[in-house]
């Protein structure tokens, strides 16, 4: 399939482009490069032997999207979005404009070009603050109230996509709800490159292991979890990438909205992540317990049965693999 990949130079997008090429598809990247580098394309070329085309454009630019789509596509995977939770609280209009507004323009252009197979980058954040008694989260679990504009933008975009499919049943829409994507490509050539001090746990731990930051601040050890620290379903980005190819191959052209959790089905605590990273890096990782971070939930992890049964997809990499690959990337990129 010839696939338009918006945000294909970003963290999850670039790994998905690798998986698409390795599965014999032809991805074309559209990226405005606000949070990604052009050099990613050459790195994808080194990994796969095929350098994908990159069109530098913003998905909000309807004319640009219409022009890109003139060359003919079978499907679109839509990653392009802003994703910093804290920044979204400070700049809600920026987030709604990029994420929701960008999806509007893209859908309009796709509809005009009769490209109606769409895979959407959603998030476990749509479940809000789940009752621990109801874990693991099922795709049928209630969608919660988000605690920030980033989360609301994902909830809104899911709803918009469901409405679009009702209005025009020809659409085939897969909503992929990611849990906590971490790790990096095994080659050490692709990974996450947050600018400034990372907000997310594993990129922060990586910088403590490398000595760039002095210690991890553990946000709370009084949660109702086995060791008191937050529990998340960390999933290797390369497994996540394969999940997109599986959704595309199983669902392309099939009319409807298909929702899947993409996680491992297992939760790990903040302290378990720190211990695994110490093991894999061989570096001491000092930490200090500080107060809870506003908006954090105690635990969430996925039921991944639906993706296993319907997409024939399951993860093959564990927490130690995630830390080992993250550490290789950390050493190569700095
Ligand atoms: N944490 C720390 N110290 C840090 C950073 C994080 O203790 O320096 C803890 C958090 O409190 C939480 C866990 O590590 O318990 C994971 O935090 P992350 O920031 O890595 O991830 P979140 O679960 O908060 O957020 C992620 C994505 C969001 C997405 C959300 C959905 O980053 O984009 O999952 O649940 F919305």
CSV table of C-alpha atoms and ligand atoms in Angstrom, one decimal:
chain,number,residue,atom,x,y,z
A,1,UNK,CA,0.0,0.0,0.0
A,2,UNK,CA,1.1,3.6,-0.7
A,3,UNK,CA,0.6,5.3,2.7
A,4,UNK,CA,0.7,8.9,3.7
A,5,UNK,CA,2.3,9.2,7.1
A,6,UNK,CA,1.7,12.6,8.8
A,7,UNK,CA,4.2,13.2,11.5
A,8,UNK,CA,6.3,10.4,10.0
A,9,UNK,CA,9.6,12.0,11.1
A,10,UNK,CA,8.6,12.0,14.7
A,11,UNK,CA,9.2,9.4,17.4
A,12,UNK,CA,6.4,6.9,16.8
A,13,UNK,CA,6.0,8.0,13.2
A,14,UNK,CA,9.6,7.2,12.2
A,15,UNK,CA,9.5,3.7,13.7
A,16,UNK,CA,6.2,3.1,11.9
A,17,UNK,CA,7.7,4.2,8.6
A,18,UNK,CA,10.5,1.6,9.2
A,19,UNK,CA,7.9,-1.1,9.9
A,20,UNK,CA,5.9,-0.1,6.8
A,21,UNK,CA,8.9,-0.3,4.5
A,22,UNK,CA,10.0,-3.7,6.1
A,23,UNK,CA,6.5,-5.0,5.4
A,24,UNK,CA,6.7,-4.0,1.7
A,25,UNK,CA,4.6,-0.9,1.8
A,26,UNK,CA,5.4,2.6,0.4
A,27,UNK,CA,5.2,5.3,3.0
A,28,UNK,CA,5.5,9.0,2.1
A,29,UNK,CA,6.1,11.3,5.1
A,30,UNK,CA,4.5,14.7,5.6
A,31,UNK,CA,6.0,16.6,8.5
A,32,UNK,CA,6.4,20.2,9.4
A,33,UNK,CA,9.5,19.4,11.3
A,34,UNK,CA,8.6,21.4,14.4
A,35,UNK,CA,9.5,18.5,16.7
A,36,UNK,CA,11.5,16.3,14.3
A,37,UNK,CA,14.6,16.4,12.2
A,38,UNK,CA,15.1,16.0,8.5
A,39,UNK,CA,18.1,13.7,9.2
A,40,UNK,CA,15.6,11.0,10.3
A,41,UNK,CA,14.9,10.2,6.7
A,42,UNK,CA,18.5,9.2,5.9
A,43,UNK,CA,18.5,7.1,9.1
A,44,UNK,CA,15.4,5.3,8.0
A,45,UNK,CA,17.2,4.7,4.7
A,46,UNK,CA,20.2,3.2,6.5
A,47,UNK,CA,18.0,0.9,8.5
A,48,UNK,CA,15.7,-0.3,5.7
A,49,UNK,CA,17.8,0.3,2.5
A,50,UNK,CA,15.0,2.6,1.2
A,51,UNK,CA,14.9,6.3,1.9
A,52,UNK,CA,11.3,7.5,2.1
A,53,UNK,CA,10.1,10.7,0.5
A,54,UNK,CA,9.6,13.6,2.9
A,55,UNK,CA,7.2,16.4,2.1
A,56,UNK,CA,7.8,19.3,4.5
A,57,UNK,CA,4.3,20.7,5.1
A,58,UNK,CA,1.8,21.3,7.8
A,59,UNK,CA,-1.4,19.2,7.9
A,60,UNK,CA,-3.4,22.4,8.6
A,61,UNK,CA,-2.4,23.7,5.1
A,62,UNK,CA,-5.3,22.4,3.0
A,63,UNK,CA,-3.7,23.4,-0.3
A,64,UNK,CA,-0.5,21.6,0.5
A,65,UNK,CA,-2.4,18.4,1.6
A,66,UNK,CA,-4.4,18.5,-1.6
A,67,UNK,CA,-1.3,18.8,-3.6
A,68,UNK,CA,0.5,15.9,-1.8
A,69,UNK,CA,-2.6,13.7,-2.3
A,70,UNK,CA,-2.6,14.2,-6.1
A,71,UNK,CA,0.0,11.4,-6.4
A,72,UNK,CA,-2.5,8.7,-5.2
A,73,UNK,CA,-2.6,6.9,-1.9
A,74,UNK,CA,-4.3,3.8,-0.4
A,75,UNK,CA,-4.3,5.0,3.2
A,76,UNK,CA,-3.2,7.6,5.7
A,77,UNK,CA,-1.7,7.1,9.2
A,78,UNK,CA,-2.1,10.4,11.1
A,79,UNK,CA,0.5,11.0,13.8
A,80,UNK,CA,1.1,14.8,13.3
A,81,UNK,CA,0.2,16.5,16.6
A,82,UNK,CA,1.6,18.3,19.6
A,83,UNK,CA,1.9,16.1,22.7
A,84,UNK,CA,3.4,17.9,25.7
A,85,UNK,CA,0.8,17.7,28.4
A,86,UNK,CA,2.1,20.7,30.5
A,87,UNK,CA,2.5,23.0,27.4
A,88,UNK,CA,-1.1,22.1,26.4
A,89,UNK,CA,-2.4,23.6,29.7
A,90,UNK,CA,-0.5,26.9,29.0
A,91,UNK,CA,-1.3,27.0,25.3
A,92,UNK,CA,-4.7,25.3,24.7
A,93,UNK,CA,-5.5,27.2,21.5
A,94,UNK,CA,-2.2,26.1,20.0
A,95,UNK,CA,-3.0,22.5,20.9
A,96,UNK,CA,-6.6,22.6,19.6
A,97,UNK,CA,-5.5,24.3,16.4
A,98,UNK,CA,-2.7,21.9,15.6
A,99,UNK,CA,-4.3,18.7,16.7
A,100,UNK,CA,-8.0,19.2,16.0
A,101,UNK,CA,-7.6,21.8,13.3
A,102,UNK,CA,-4.9,19.8,11.6
A,103,UNK,CA,-7.2,16.7,11.6
A,104,UNK,CA,-10.0,18.7,10.0
A,105,UNK,CA,-7.9,19.9,7.1
A,106,UNK,CA,-6.4,16.5,6.6
A,107,UNK,CA,-9.8,14.7,6.6
A,108,UNK,CA,-11.1,17.2,4.1
A,109,UNK,CA,-8.2,16.7,1.7
A,110,UNK,CA,-8.4,12.9,2.1
A,111,UNK,CA,-12.1,12.9,1.4
A,112,UNK,CA,-11.6,14.9,-1.7
A,113,UNK,CA,-8.9,12.5,-2.9
A,114,UNK,CA,-11.1,9.5,-2.0
A,115,UNK,CA,-8.5,8.1,0.4
A,116,UNK,CA,-10.8,6.7,3.2
A,117,UNK,CA,-8.6,4.3,5.1
A,118,UNK,CA,-7.4,6.1,8.1
A,119,UNK,CA,-5.3,5.0,11.1
A,120,UNK,CA,-5.3,7.5,14.0
A,121,UNK,CA,-2.8,8.0,16.8
A,122,UNK,CA,-4.9,8.0,19.9
A,123,UNK,CA,-3.9,7.6,23.5
A,124,UNK,CA,-4.8,5.9,26.7
A,125,UNK,CA,-5.4,9.4,28.1
A,126,UNK,CA,-8.9,9.1,26.7
A,127,UNK,CA,-9.8,6.8,29.6
A,128,UNK,CA,-9.2,9.6,32.1
A,129,UNK,CA,-8.6,8.5,35.7
A,130,UNK,CA,-9.8,5.0,35.7
A,131,UNK,CA,-11.1,3.2,38.9
A,132,UNK,CA,-8.3,0.8,39.8
A,133,UNK,CA,-10.9,-1.9,40.3
A,134,UNK,CA,-11.8,-1.8,36.6
A,135,UNK,CA,-8.2,-2.4,35.3
A,136,UNK,CA,-7.1,-3.6,32.8
A,137,UNK,CA,-8.7,-1.0,30.5
A,138,UNK,CA,-10.9,-2.5,27.7
A,139,UNK,CA,-11.7,-0.6,24.5
A,140,UNK,CA,-15.3,-0.6,25.8
A,141,UNK,CA,-14.3,1.0,29.1
A,142,UNK,CA,-15.8,4.4,29.5
A,143,UNK,CA,-14.0,7.4,28.0
A,144,UNK,CA,-13.2,9.7,30.9
A,145,UNK,CA,-12.7,13.4,31.4
A,146,UNK,CA,-9.2,14.4,30.3
A,147,UNK,CA,-7.2,16.5,32.8
A,148,UNK,CA,-5.5,18.7,30.1
A,149,UNK,CA,-6.2,20.1,26.6
A,150,UNK,CA,-3.8,17.6,25.0
A,151,UNK,CA,-6.0,14.7,26.4
A,152,UNK,CA,-9.2,16.5,25.4
A,153,UNK,CA,-7.8,17.0,21.8
A,154,UNK,CA,-7.5,13.2,21.5
A,155,UNK,CA,-11.0,12.6,22.9
A,156,UNK,CA,-12.4,15.2,20.5
A,157,UNK,CA,-10.6,13.8,17.5
A,158,UNK,CA,-11.8,10.3,18.2
A,159,UNK,CA,-15.4,11.6,18.4
A,160,UNK,CA,-15.0,13.6,15.1
A,161,UNK,CA,-13.7,10.5,13.4
A,162,UNK,CA,-16.7,8.4,14.6
A,163,UNK,CA,-19.0,11.1,13.4
A,164,UNK,CA,-17.3,11.2,10.0
A,165,UNK,CA,-17.6,7.5,9.6
A,166,UNK,CA,-21.4,7.7,10.4
A,167,UNK,CA,-21.8,10.4,7.8
A,168,UNK,CA,-19.9,8.5,5.1
A,169,UNK,CA,-19.8,4.7,5.8
A,170,UNK,CA,-17.1,4.3,3.2
A,171,UNK,CA,-14.5,5.3,5.8
A,172,UNK,CA,-12.3,2.6,7.4
A,173,UNK,CA,-11.0,4.2,10.6
A,174,UNK,CA,-8.7,2.5,13.2
A,175,UNK,CA,-8.3,4.3,16.5
A,176,UNK,CA,-5.1,3.1,18.2
A,177,UNK,CA,-4.9,4.0,21.8
A,178,UNK,CA,-1.3,3.9,22.9
A,179,UNK,CA,-0.3,3.4,26.5
A,180,UNK,CA,3.2,4.6,27.3
A,181,UNK,CA,5.5,4.4,24.3
A,182,UNK,CA,9.2,4.2,25.2
A,183,UNK,CA,12.5,2.7,23.9
A,184,UNK,CA,14.1,3.3,20.6
A,185,UNK,CA,15.1,1.5,17.4
A,186,UNK,CA,17.5,-1.4,18.2
A,187,UNK,CA,20.1,0.1,15.8
A,188,UNK,CA,20.4,3.1,18.0
A,189,UNK,CA,19.6,5.3,14.9
A,190,UNK,CA,16.1,6.4,15.8
A,191,UNK,CA,14.6,7.4,19.1
A,192,UNK,CA,12.9,10.2,21.0
A,193,UNK,CA,14.7,13.5,21.2
A,194,UNK,CA,12.9,15.8,23.6
A,195,UNK,CA,14.1,19.3,23.6
A,196,UNK,CA,15.1,20.7,27.0
A,197,UNK,CA,14.3,18.8,30.2
A,198,UNK,CA,12.2,15.7,29.4
A,199,UNK,CA,8.6,15.5,30.9
A,200,UNK,CA,8.3,11.8,30.5
A,201,UNK,CA,9.8,9.2,32.8
A,202,UNK,CA,12.1,7.2,30.6
A,203,UNK,CA,13.8,10.0,28.7
A,204,UNK,CA,14.4,11.6,32.0
A,205,UNK,CA,15.9,8.4,33.5
A,206,UNK,CA,18.1,8.1,30.4
A,207,UNK,CA,19.6,11.6,31.1
A,208,UNK,CA,20.2,10.7,34.7
A,209,UNK,CA,22.0,7.5,33.6
A,210,UNK,CA,24.2,9.5,31.2
A,211,UNK,CA,25.0,12.1,33.9
A,212,UNK,CA,23.2,15.0,32.2
A,213,UNK,CA,20.7,15.3,35.0
A,214,UNK,CA,21.6,14.5,38.6
A,215,UNK,CA,18.6,12.5,39.9
A,216,UNK,CA,15.1,11.3,39.0
A,217,UNK,CA,12.3,13.0,40.8
A,218,UNK,CA,9.7,10.3,41.6
A,219,UNK,CA,6.3,12.0,41.7
A,220,UNK,CA,4.7,10.4,44.7
A,221,UNK,CA,5.1,7.1,46.6
A,222,UNK,CA,1.7,7.1,48.3
A,223,UNK,CA,-0.4,5.8,45.4
A,224,UNK,CA,-2.5,2.6,46.0
A,225,UNK,CA,0.0,0.5,44.0
A,226,UNK,CA,2.3,-2.3,45.2
A,227,UNK,CA,5.3,0.1,45.9
A,228,UNK,CA,3.3,3.3,46.1
A,229,UNK,CA,4.7,4.8,42.8
A,230,UNK,CA,2.7,5.2,39.6
A,231,UNK,CA,2.1,2.2,37.5
A,232,UNK,CA,2.0,2.4,33.6
A,233,UNK,CA,1.8,0.0,30.7
A,234,UNK,CA,5.2,0.8,29.0
A,235,UNK,CA,5.3,-0.4,25.4
A,236,UNK,CA,8.3,-0.6,23.1
A,237,UNK,CA,8.0,1.9,20.2
A,238,UNK,CA,9.0,-0.8,17.7
A,239,UNK,CA,6.2,-3.1,18.9
A,240,UNK,CA,3.8,-0.1,18.7
A,241,UNK,CA,5.0,0.6,15.1
A,242,UNK,CA,4.2,-3.0,14.1
A,243,UNK,CA,0.7,-2.5,15.6
A,244,UNK,CA,0.0,0.2,13.0
A,245,UNK,CA,1.0,-2.1,10.1
A,246,UNK,CA,-1.2,-4.8,11.6
A,247,UNK,CA,-4.2,-2.4,11.8
A,248,UNK,CA,-3.6,-1.3,8.3
A,249,UNK,CA,-3.2,-4.7,6.8
A,250,UNK,CA,-6.2,-6.2,8.7
A,251,UNK,CA,-8.6,-3.3,8.4
A,252,UNK,CA,-7.8,-1.4,5.2
A,253,UNK,CA,-10.9,-0.8,3.1
A,254,UNK,CA,-13.2,-2.5,5.7
A,255,UNK,CA,-15.9,0.0,6.5
A,256,UNK,CA,-16.3,1.0,10.2
A,257,UNK,CA,-14.5,2.3,13.2
A,258,UNK,CA,-12.1,-0.1,14.9
A,259,UNK,CA,-10.6,0.7,18.3
A,260,UNK,CA,-7.6,-1.0,19.8
A,261,UNK,CA,-5.5,-0.6,22.8
A,262,UNK,CA,-1.8,-0.9,22.1
A,263,UNK,CA,0.2,-1.8,25.2
A,264,UNK,CA,1.8,-4.9,26.7
A,265,UNK,CA,-1.1,-5.7,29.1
A,266,UNK,CA,1.3,-5.4,32.0
A,267,UNK,CA,1.9,-2.5,34.4
A,268,UNK,CA,5.3,-1.5,35.8
A,269,UNK,CA,5.9,1.0,38.5
A,270,UNK,CA,8.3,4.0,38.4
A,271,UNK,CA,10.7,2.3,40.7
A,272,UNK,CA,10.7,-0.8,38.5
A,273,UNK,CA,11.6,1.3,35.5
A,274,UNK,CA,14.5,2.9,37.4
A,275,UNK,CA,15.7,-0.6,38.5
A,276,UNK,CA,15.5,-2.0,34.9
A,277,UNK,CA,17.3,1.0,33.5
A,278,UNK,CA,20.1,0.6,36.1
A,279,UNK,CA,20.5,-3.0,35.1
A,280,UNK,CA,20.6,-2.3,31.4
A,281,UNK,CA,22.9,0.8,31.5
A,282,UNK,CA,25.1,-0.4,34.3
A,283,UNK,CA,24.9,3.1,35.7
A,284,UNK,CA,23.6,4.1,39.1
A,285,UNK,CA,20.4,6.1,38.9
A,286,UNK,CA,19.8,8.2,42.0
A,287,UNK,CA,16.3,9.2,42.7
A,288,UNK,CA,14.3,11.2,45.3
A,289,UNK,CA,10.7,10.9,46.2
A,290,UNK,CA,8.9,14.2,45.7
A,291,UNK,CA,5.2,15.2,45.8
A,292,UNK,CA,2.6,13.9,43.3
A,293,UNK,CA,2.5,15.6,39.9
A,294,UNK,CA,-0.9,17.3,39.2
A,295,UNK,CA,-3.1,15.4,36.8
A,296,UNK,CA,-1.3,12.0,37.2
A,297,UNK,CA,-3.4,8.9,37.7
A,298,UNK,CA,-2.3,6.1,40.0
A,299,UNK,CA,-2.3,3.2,37.5
A,300,UNK,CA,-3.3,2.3,34.1
A,301,UNK,CA,-2.7,-0.7,31.9
A,302,UNK,CA,-4.3,-2.2,28.9
A,303,UNK,CA,-6.2,-5.2,28.0
A,304,UNK,CA,-4.6,-6.2,24.7
A,305,UNK,CA,-6.8,-9.2,23.9
A,306,UNK,CA,-8.7,-7.4,21.2
A,307,UNK,CA,-5.6,-6.4,19.3
A,308,UNK,CA,-4.2,-9.9,19.7
A,309,UNK,CA,-7.4,-11.6,18.5
A,310,UNK,CA,-8.4,-9.2,15.7
A,311,UNK,CA,-5.0,-7.9,14.5
A,312,UNK,CA,-2.9,-10.9,15.3
A,313,UNK,CA,-0.6,-8.4,17.0
A,314,UNK,CA,1.3,-8.7,20.3
A,315,UNK,CA,4.3,-7.2,21.8
A,316,UNK,CA,7.6,-9.1,21.7
A,317,UNK,CA,9.8,-6.7,23.8
A,318,UNK,CA,9.9,-6.4,27.6
A,319,UNK,CA,10.8,-3.6,30.0
A,320,UNK,CA,14.5,-4.6,29.9
A,321,UNK,CA,14.5,-4.4,26.1
A,322,UNK,CA,12.9,-1.0,26.3
A,323,UNK,CA,15.6,0.2,28.6
A,324,UNK,CA,18.5,-1.4,26.7
A,325,UNK,CA,17.3,0.2,23.4
A,326,UNK,CA,16.7,3.6,25.1
A,327,UNK,CA,20.2,3.5,26.6
A,328,UNK,CA,21.8,2.6,23.2
A,329,UNK,CA,20.0,5.6,21.6
A,330,UNK,CA,21.0,7.9,24.5
A,331,UNK,CA,24.6,7.0,24.1
A,332,UNK,CA,24.6,7.3,20.3
A,333,UNK,CA,22.7,10.6,20.1
A,334,UNK,CA,24.7,12.6,22.7
B,1,LIG,N1,7.2,10.3,36.6
B,1,LIG,C1,8.1,10.5,37.6
B,1,LIG,N2,9.1,11.4,37.4
B,1,LIG,C2,9.3,12.0,36.2
B,1,LIG,C3,8.4,11.7,35.1
B,1,LIG,C4,7.4,10.9,35.4
B,1,LIG,O1,8.0,10.0,38.7
B,1,LIG,O2,10.3,12.8,36.1
B,1,LIG,C5,6.1,9.3,36.8
B,1,LIG,C6,4.7,9.9,36.6
B,1,LIG,O3,4.3,10.4,37.8
B,1,LIG,C7,4.0,8.6,36.2
B,1,LIG,C8,5.0,7.8,35.4
B,1,LIG,O4,6.3,8.3,35.8
B,1,LIG,O5,3.6,7.9,37.3
B,1,LIG,C9,4.9,8.0,33.9
B,1,LIG,O6,4.9,9.3,33.5
B,1,LIG,P1,5.1,9.8,32.0
B,1,LIG,O7,5.2,11.3,32.1
B,1,LIG,O8,6.3,9.1,31.4
B,1,LIG,O9,3.8,9.3,31.3
B,1,LIG,P2,2.3,9.6,31.6
B,1,LIG,O10,1.7,8.3,32.0
B,1,LIG,O11,2.1,10.8,32.5
B,1,LIG,O12,1.8,10.1,30.2
B,1,LIG,C10,1.8,9.3,29.0
B,1,LIG,C11,2.1,10.2,27.8
B,1,LIG,C12,0.9,11.1,27.5
B,1,LIG,C13,-0.4,10.4,27.6
B,1,LIG,C14,-0.5,9.5,28.8
B,1,LIG,C15,-1.7,8.6,28.7
B,1,LIG,O13,3.2,10.9,27.9
B,1,LIG,O14,1.1,11.7,26.3
B,1,LIG,O15,0.6,8.7,28.9
B,1,LIG,O16,-1.9,7.9,29.9
B,1,LIG,F1,-1.4,11.2,27.5
